[in-house]
Amino acid sequence: MLNEKPQVVCLMGPTAAGKTNLAIEMAEKHGYEIVSVDSALIYRGMDIGTAKPDLEMQKRAPHRLIDIKEPTEVYSAADFVSDAKNEIEAILKRGNKPLLVGGTMMYFNALIKGLAKMPQANPEVRKDIEKEAAEFGWSHLHQELERLDPESAKRIHPNDPQRLQRAIEVCRLSGRSMTDLWAEQQQSAGDYQFASIAVMPEERSVLHDRIQQRFDIMMEQGFLAEVEALYARGDLNVDMPSVRCVGYRQIWAYLAGECDLDEAIYRGVVATRQLAKRQVTWLRSWENLQVFDTFDKDLLSKALKSL
């Protein structure tokens, strides 16, 4: 019996892998509509450092779920799932095909596999965790997570305080690990048939070079001025998810006098490469994923044939 559920295509890949170009080709020539799956593209006024599709690109292929929040606002995986489902339904009603594109693997995971029943954030517990981090360092808390939730500790880098804090908070509030709670989650893929494809260069060194080149181009395009404008607002700080975005956090440190500009740029490139490594790690464990080389001359046709 044929699967009668509507197909939703998920186009994944590490940062700077070439997802946007492939997505626009699919949208222009084959009836797809793009929904962004990116935790940084949601913010208004954060364009250059997020490699947000420019106006010309968006004229060719509009992107949903970008520029939907101010940098002061918080946006959760649950918010994304709700918004993405609304966009998917609207696209299907127009008779077109949904194409979800991005590198925020947590969002893809939440949409496809469902959201676990996690305890809500607790300001007091978070304050205690931040106090411990200031006194003993985040690596100390990562060691605690290794004891409480070894699987999450493998996925979460010691230098990723936002996710590390949340994993420990969940353990302390629920008395259970985030891994156990995810295992009990309800499946939410019932309404759709998800097809997952990914694009990336075959050689990691090539991806590293592309990241360096893209960061250099962003600086030429005015990334420093973009972060200066955010810094000057006065209502943002380094603890906010928007400012913690890769690249922004490092340039913010320069503006705060913590390092010189060359060092900030170097740190930004290193942090972006670390992000790409984490994304690739996610993708390697992704079920039923078709992976294509960024530089394949027949990339578009091969990607389409796989769906």
PDB file of N, CA, C and O in Angstrom, residues 149-203:
ATOM      1  N   ASP A 149      23.966  11.966  32.986  1.00  0.00           N
ATOM      2  CA  ASP A 149      23.372  11.691  31.676  1.00  0.00           C
ATOM      3  C   ASP A 149      24.503  11.521  30.654  1.00  0.00           C
ATOM      4  O   ASP A 149      24.798  12.431  29.872  1.00  0.00           O
ATOM      5  N   PRO A 150      25.148  10.341  30.643  1.00  0.00           N
ATOM      6  CA  PRO A 150      26.310  10.131  29.768  1.00  0.00           C
ATOM      7  C   PRO A 150      26.026  10.378  28.291  1.00  0.00           C
ATOM      8  O   PRO A 150      26.883  10.909  27.577  1.00  0.00           O
ATOM      9  N   GLU A 151      24.826  10.005  27.828  1.00  0.00           N
ATOM     10  CA  GLU A 151      24.504  10.181  26.403  1.00  0.00           C
ATOM     11  C   GLU A 151      24.444  11.654  26.022  1.00  0.00           C
ATOM     12  O   GLU A 151      24.969  12.067  24.987  1.00  0.00           O
ATOM     13  N   SER A 152      23.811  12.473  26.864  1.00  0.00           N
ATOM     14  CA  SER A 152      23.762  13.907  26.590  1.00  0.00           C
ATOM     15  C   SER A 152      25.153  14.523  26.672  1.00  0.00           C
ATOM     16  O   SER A 152      25.495  15.421  25.901  1.00  0.00           O
ATOM     17  N   ALA A 153      25.966  14.035  27.590  1.00  0.00           N
ATOM     18  CA  ALA A 153      27.332  14.556  27.737  1.00  0.00           C
ATOM     19  C   ALA A 153      28.157  14.317  26.478  1.00  0.00           C
ATOM     20  O   ALA A 153      29.020  15.129  26.128  1.00  0.00           O
ATOM     21  N   LYS A 154      27.883  13.209  25.781  1.00  0.00           N
ATOM     22  CA  LYS A 154      28.600  12.932  24.535  1.00  0.00           C
ATOM     23  C   LYS A 154      28.224  13.940  23.454  1.00  0.00           C
ATOM     24  O   LYS A 154      29.038  14.311  22.609  1.00  0.00           O
ATOM     25  N   ARG A 155      26.950  14.368  23.450  1.00  0.00           N
ATOM     26  CA  ARG A 155      26.460  15.274  22.412  1.00  0.00           C
ATOM     27  C   ARG A 155      26.780  16.735  22.698  1.00  0.00           C
ATOM     28  O   ARG A 155      26.904  17.540  21.771  1.00  0.00           O
ATOM     29  N   ILE A 156      26.873  17.090  23.985  1.00  0.00           N
ATOM     30  CA  ILE A 156      27.001  18.493  24.379  1.00  0.00           C
ATOM     31  C   ILE A 156      28.451  18.807  24.717  1.00  0.00           C
ATOM     32  O   ILE A 156      29.044  18.186  25.600  1.00  0.00           O
ATOM     33  N   HIS A 157      29.007  19.775  24.033  1.00  0.00           N
ATOM     34  CA  HIS A 157      30.401  20.166  24.248  1.00  0.00           C
ATOM     35  C   HIS A 157      30.530  20.964  25.549  1.00  0.00           C
ATOM     36  O   HIS A 157      29.621  21.735  25.901  1.00  0.00           O
ATOM     37  N   PRO A 158      31.645  20.813  26.258  1.00  0.00           N
ATOM     38  CA  PRO A 158      31.832  21.593  27.500  1.00  0.00           C
ATOM     39  C   PRO A 158      31.782  23.098  27.279  1.00  0.00           C
ATOM     40  O   PRO A 158      31.490  23.840  28.224  1.00  0.00           O
ATOM     41  N   ASN A 159      32.042  23.551  26.046  1.00  0.00           N
ATOM     42  CA  ASN A 159      31.998  24.986  25.739  1.00  0.00           C
ATOM     43  C   ASN A 159      30.654  25.423  25.163  1.00  0.00           C
ATOM     44  O   ASN A 159      30.577  26.433  24.465  1.00  0.00           O
ATOM     45  N   ASP A 160      29.612  24.643  25.421  1.00  0.00           N
ATOM     46  CA  ASP A 160      28.256  24.984  24.949  1.00  0.00           C
ATOM     47  C   ASP A 160      27.377  25.196  26.187  1.00  0.00           C
ATOM     48  O   ASP A 160      26.558  24.346  26.537  1.00  0.00           O
ATOM     49  N   PRO A 161      27.555  26.352  26.886  1.00  0.00           N
ATOM     50  CA  PRO A 161      26.896  26.535  28.190  1.00  0.00           C
ATOM     51  C   PRO A 161      25.373  26.496  28.137  1.00  0.00           C
ATOM     52  O   PRO A 161      24.737  26.029  29.086  1.00  0.00           O
ATOM     53  N   GLN A 162      24.780  26.961  27.046  1.00  0.00           N
ATOM     54  CA  GLN A 162      23.317  27.002  26.975  1.00  0.00           C
ATOM     55  C   GLN A 162      22.722  25.597  27.056  1.00  0.00           C
ATOM     56  O   GLN A 162      21.834  25.322  27.870  1.00  0.00           O
ATOM     57  N   ARG A 163      23.221  24.687  26.229  1.00  0.00           N
ATOM     58  CA  ARG A 163      22.695  23.322  26.221  1.00  0.00           C
ATOM     59  C   ARG A 163      23.139  22.545  27.463  1.00  0.00           C
ATOM     60  O   ARG A 163      22.383  21.722  27.997  1.00  0.00           O
ATOM     61  N   LEU A 164      24.343  22.809  27.917  1.00  0.00           N
ATOM     62  CA  LEU A 164      24.858  22.142  29.118  1.00  0.00           C
ATOM     63  C   LEU A 164      24.024  22.514  30.338  1.00  0.00           C
ATOM     64  O   LEU A 164      23.631  21.656  31.139  1.00  0.00           O
ATOM     65  N   GLN A 165      23.740  23.805  30.461  1.00  0.00           N
ATOM     66  CA  GLN A 165      22.923  24.281  31.577  1.00  0.00           C
ATOM     67  C   GLN A 165      21.545  23.624  31.561  1.00  0.00           C
ATOM     68  O   GLN A 165      21.037  23.180  32.595  1.00  0.00           O
ATOM     69  N   ARG A 166      20.940  23.540  30.366  1.00  0.00           N
ATOM     70  CA  ARG A 166      19.606  22.971  30.263  1.00  0.00           C
ATOM     71  C   ARG A 166      19.592  21.485  30.627  1.00  0.00           C
ATOM     72  O   ARG A 166      18.697  21.014  31.336  1.00  0.00           O
ATOM     73  N   ALA A 167      20.605  20.743  30.183  1.00  0.00           N
ATOM     74  CA  ALA A 167      20.651  19.305  30.468  1.00  0.00           C
ATOM     75  C   ALA A 167      20.774  19.047  31.968  1.00  0.00           C
ATOM     76  O   ALA A 167      20.117  18.145  32.512  1.00  0.00           O
ATOM     77  N   ILE A 168      21.605  19.833  32.629  1.00  0.00           N
ATOM     78  CA  ILE A 168      21.769  19.670  34.080  1.00  0.00           C
ATOM     79  C   ILE A 168      20.513  20.126  34.812  1.00  0.00           C
ATOM     80  O   ILE A 168      20.074  19.498  35.784  1.00  0.00           O
ATOM     81  N   GLU A 169      19.910  21.217  34.340  1.00  0.00           N
ATOM     82  CA  GLU A 169      18.667  21.709  34.935  1.00  0.00           C
ATOM     83  C   GLU A 169      17.581  20.635  34.885  1.00  0.00           C
ATOM     84  O   GLU A 169      16.871  20.403  35.878  1.00  0.00           O
ATOM     85  N   VAL A 170      17.446  19.972  33.746  1.00  0.00           N
ATOM     86  CA  VAL A 170      16.442  18.913  33.599  1.00  0.00           C
ATOM     87  C   VAL A 170      16.694  17.792  34.608  1.00  0.00           C
ATOM     88  O   VAL A 170      15.761  17.315  35.270  1.00  0.00           O
ATOM     89  N   CYS A 171      17.954  17.398  34.752  1.00  0.00           N
ATOM     90  CA  CYS A 171      18.290  16.339  35.715  1.00  0.00           C
ATOM     91  C   CYS A 171      17.920  16.746  37.141  1.00  0.00           C
ATOM     92  O   CYS A 171      17.346  15.957  37.902  1.00  0.00           O
ATOM     93  N   ARG A 172      18.242  17.973  37.498  1.00  0.00           N
ATOM     94  CA  ARG A 172      18.000  18.420  38.867  1.00  0.00           C
ATOM     95  C   ARG A 172      16.512  18.616  39.154  1.00  0.00           C
ATOM     96  O   ARG A 172      16.052  18.371  40.279  1.00  0.00           O
ATOM     97  N   LEU A 173      15.767  19.054  38.168  1.00  0.00           N
ATOM     98  CA  LEU A 173      14.340  19.310  38.375  1.00  0.00           C
ATOM     99  C   LEU A 173      13.509  18.033  38.350  1.00  0.00           C
ATOM    100  O   LEU A 173      12.558  17.888  39.122  1.00  0.00           O
ATOM    101  N   SER A 174      13.860  17.121  37.447  1.00  0.00           N
ATOM    102  CA  SER A 174      13.034  15.922  37.265  1.00  0.00           C
ATOM    103  C   SER A 174      13.576  14.696  37.966  1.00  0.00           C
ATOM    104  O   SER A 174      12.836  13.718  38.168  1.00  0.00           O
ATOM    105  N   GLY A 175      14.863  14.743  38.323  1.00  0.00           N
ATOM    106  CA  GLY A 175      15.474  13.551  38.899  1.00  0.00           C
ATOM    107  C   GLY A 175      15.761  12.487  37.862  1.00  0.00           C
ATOM    108  O   GLY A 175      16.116  11.346  38.200  1.00  0.00           O
ATOM    109  N   ARG A 176      15.601  12.842  36.581  1.00  0.00           N
ATOM    110  CA  ARG A 176      15.832  11.905  35.483  1.00  0.00           C
ATOM    111  C   ARG A 176      16.689  12.586  34.421  1.00  0.00           C
ATOM    112  O   ARG A 176      16.759  13.817  34.352  1.00  0.00           O
ATOM    113  N   SER A 177      17.287  11.797  33.580  1.00  0.00           N
ATOM    114  CA  SER A 177      18.136  12.371  32.542  1.00  0.00           C
ATOM    115  C   SER A 177      17.304  12.831  31.354  1.00  0.00           C
ATOM    116  O   SER A 177      16.205  12.322  31.107  1.00  0.00           O
ATOM    117  N   MET A 178      17.856  13.795  30.611  1.00  0.00           N
ATOM    118  CA  MET A 178      17.206  14.251  29.389  1.00  0.00           C
ATOM    119  C   MET A 178      17.089  13.100  28.387  1.00  0.00           C
ATOM    120  O   MET A 178      16.094  12.996  27.653  1.00  0.00           O
ATOM    121  N   THR A 179      18.075  12.220  28.374  1.00  0.00           N
ATOM    122  CA  THR A 179      18.053  11.068  27.469  1.00  0.00           C
ATOM    123  C   THR A 179      16.846  10.180  27.752  1.00  0.00           C
ATOM    124  O   THR A 179      16.144   9.739  26.831  1.00  0.00           O
ATOM    125  N   ASP A 180      16.579   9.916  29.043  1.00  0.00           N
ATOM    126  CA  ASP A 180      15.423   9.085  29.403  1.00  0.00           C
ATOM    127  C   ASP A 180      14.113   9.754  28.997  1.00  0.00           C
ATOM    128  O   ASP A 180      13.194   9.090  28.491  1.00  0.00           O
ATOM    129  N   LEU A 181      14.027  11.059  29.212  1.00  0.00           N
ATOM    130  CA  LEU A 181      12.795  11.771  28.882  1.00  0.00           C
ATOM    131  C   LEU A 181      12.564  11.799  27.373  1.00  0.00           C
ATOM    132  O   LEU A 181      11.429  11.666  26.904  1.00  0.00           O
ATOM    133  N   TRP A 182      13.657  11.960  26.604  1.00  0.00           N
ATOM    134  CA  TRP A 182      13.513  11.924  25.142  1.00  0.00           C
ATOM    135  C   TRP A 182      13.005  10.554  24.692  1.00  0.00           C
ATOM    136  O   TRP A 182      12.226  10.452  23.738  1.00  0.00           O
ATOM    137  N   ALA A 183      13.476   9.497  25.374  1.00  0.00           N
ATOM    138  CA  ALA A 183      13.091   8.140  24.981  1.00  0.00           C
ATOM    139  C   ALA A 183      11.593   7.905  25.134  1.00  0.00           C
ATOM    140  O   ALA A 183      11.021   7.039  24.473  1.00  0.00           O
ATOM    141  N   GLU A 184      10.956   8.679  26.004  1.00  0.00           N
ATOM    142  CA  GLU A 184       9.526   8.521  26.251  1.00  0.00           C
ATOM    143  C   GLU A 184       8.655   9.451  25.409  1.00  0.00           C
ATOM    144  O   GLU A 184       7.437   9.448  25.539  1.00  0.00           O
ATOM    145  N   GLN A 185       9.311  10.229  24.587  1.00  0.00           N
ATOM    146  CA  GLN A 185       8.557  11.226  23.837  1.00  0.00           C
ATOM    147  C   GLN A 185       7.526  10.574  22.916  1.00  0.00           C
ATOM    148  O   GLN A 185       7.694   9.456  22.466  1.00  0.00           O
ATOM    149  N   GLN A 186       6.480  11.302  22.645  1.00  0.00           N
ATOM    150  CA  GLN A 186       5.462  10.826  21.721  1.00  0.00           C
ATOM    151  C   GLN A 186       5.877  11.174  20.299  1.00  0.00           C
ATOM    152  O   GLN A 186       6.408  12.250  20.028  1.00  0.00           O
ATOM    153  N   GLN A 187       5.616  10.254  19.403  1.00  0.00           N
ATOM    154  CA  GLN A 187       5.976  10.486  18.006  1.00  0.00           C
ATOM    155  C   GLN A 187       5.028  11.532  17.405  1.00  0.00           C
ATOM    156  O   GLN A 187       3.824  11.483  17.567  1.00  0.00           O
ATOM    157  N   SER A 188       5.636  12.507  16.658  1.00  0.00           N
ATOM    158  CA  SER A 188       4.810  13.554  16.037  1.00  0.00           C
ATOM    159  C   SER A 188       4.900  13.503  14.520  1.00  0.00           C
ATOM    160  O   SER A 188       4.428  14.387  13.833  1.00  0.00           O
ATOM    161  N   ALA A 189       5.550  12.466  13.983  1.00  0.00           N
ATOM    162  CA  ALA A 189       5.729  12.387  12.534  1.00  0.00           C
ATOM    163  C   ALA A 189       4.527  11.778  11.841  1.00  0.00           C
ATOM    164  O   ALA A 189       4.535  11.608  10.625  1.00  0.00           O
ATOM    165  N   GLY A 190       3.479  11.463  12.624  1.00  0.00           N
ATOM    166  CA  GLY A 190       2.347  10.734  12.066  1.00  0.00           C
ATOM    167  C   GLY A 190       1.656  11.394  10.888  1.00  0.00           C
ATOM    168  O   GLY A 190       1.111  10.710  10.027  1.00  0.00           O
ATOM    169  N   ASP A 191       1.655  12.718  10.828  1.00  0.00           N
ATOM    170  CA  ASP A 191       0.912  13.403   9.775  1.00  0.00           C
ATOM    171  C   ASP A 191       1.685  13.516   8.467  1.00  0.00           C
ATOM    172  O   ASP A 191       1.096  13.816   7.431  1.00  0.00           O
ATOM    173  N   TYR A 192       2.992  13.299   8.509  1.00  0.00           N
ATOM    174  CA  TYR A 192       3.817  13.535   7.324  1.00  0.00           C
ATOM    175  C   TYR A 192       4.778  12.385   7.071  1.00  0.00           C
ATOM    176  O   TYR A 192       5.114  11.610   7.969  1.00  0.00           O
ATOM    177  N   GLN A 193       5.233  12.310   5.823  1.00  0.00           N
ATOM    178  CA  GLN A 193       6.302  11.402   5.447  1.00  0.00           C
ATOM    179  C   GLN A 193       7.559  12.253   5.260  1.00  0.00           C
ATOM    180  O   GLN A 193       7.676  13.005   4.298  1.00  0.00           O
ATOM    181  N   PHE A 194       8.473  12.184   6.208  1.00  0.00           N
ATOM    182  CA  PHE A 194       9.680  13.006   6.148  1.00  0.00           C
ATOM    183  C   PHE A 194      10.750  12.312   5.304  1.00  0.00           C
ATOM    184  O   PHE A 194      11.039  11.123   5.499  1.00  0.00           O
ATOM    185  N   ALA A 195      11.342  13.067   4.381  1.00  0.00           N
ATOM    186  CA  ALA A 195      12.459  12.576   3.571  1.00  0.00           C
ATOM    187  C   ALA A 195      13.664  13.452   3.891  1.00  0.00           C
ATOM    188  O   ALA A 195      13.622  14.672   3.688  1.00  0.00           O
ATOM    189  N   SER A 196      14.726  12.840   4.398  1.00  0.00           N
ATOM    190  CA  SER A 196      15.888  13.613   4.858  1.00  0.00           C
ATOM    191  C   SER A 196      17.053  13.471   3.883  1.00  0.00           C
ATOM    192  O   SER A 196      17.485  12.362   3.573  1.00  0.00           O
ATOM    193  N   ILE A 197      17.557  14.618   3.421  1.00  0.00           N
ATOM    194  CA  ILE A 197      18.748  14.646   2.578  1.00  0.00           C
ATOM    195  C   ILE A 197      19.728  15.657   3.180  1.00  0.00           C
ATOM    196  O   ILE A 197      19.336  16.552   3.929  1.00  0.00           O
ATOM    197  N   ALA A 198      20.999  15.483   2.862  1.00  0.00           N
ATOM    198  CA  ALA A 198      22.018  16.402   3.382  1.00  0.00           C
ATOM    199  C   ALA A 198      23.030  16.693   2.288  1.00  0.00           C
ATOM    200  O   ALA A 198      23.258  15.877   1.386  1.00  0.00           O
ATOM    201  N   VAL A 199      23.632  17.874   2.385  1.00  0.00           N
ATOM    202  CA  VAL A 199      24.677  18.265   1.446  1.00  0.00           C
ATOM    203  C   VAL A 199      25.877  18.735   2.252  1.00  0.00           C
ATOM    204  O   VAL A 199      25.732  19.458   3.244  1.00  0.00           O
ATOM    205  N   MET A 200      27.069  18.284   1.840  1.00  0.00           N
ATOM    206  CA  MET A 200      28.308  18.712   2.490  1.00  0.00           C
ATOM    207  C   MET A 200      29.492  18.308   1.619  1.00  0.00           C
ATOM    208  O   MET A 200      29.379  17.374   0.823  1.00  0.00           O
ATOM    209  N   PRO A 201      30.618  19.010   1.730  1.00  0.00           N
ATOM    210  CA  PRO A 201      31.815  18.580   1.014  1.00  0.00           C
ATOM    211  C   PRO A 201      32.309  17.243   1.561  1.00  0.00           C
ATOM    212  O   PRO A 201      32.149  16.946   2.746  1.00  0.00           O
ATOM    213  N   GLU A 202      32.917  16.446   0.689  1.00  0.00           N
ATOM    214  CA  GLU A 202      33.411  15.148   1.133  1.00  0.00           C
ATOM    215  C   GLU A 202      34.593  15.288   2.090  1.00  0.00           C
ATOM    216  O   GLU A 202      34.762  14.481   3.000  1.00  0.00           O
ATOM    217  N   GLU A 203      35.419  16.315   1.874  1.00  0.00           N
ATOM    218  CA  GLU A 203      36.596  16.524   2.708  1.00  0.00           C
ATOM    219  C   GLU A 203      36.331  17.582   3.773  1.00  0.00           C
ATOM    220  O   GLU A 203      35.865  18.685   3.453  1.00  0.00           O
TER     221      GLU A 203
END
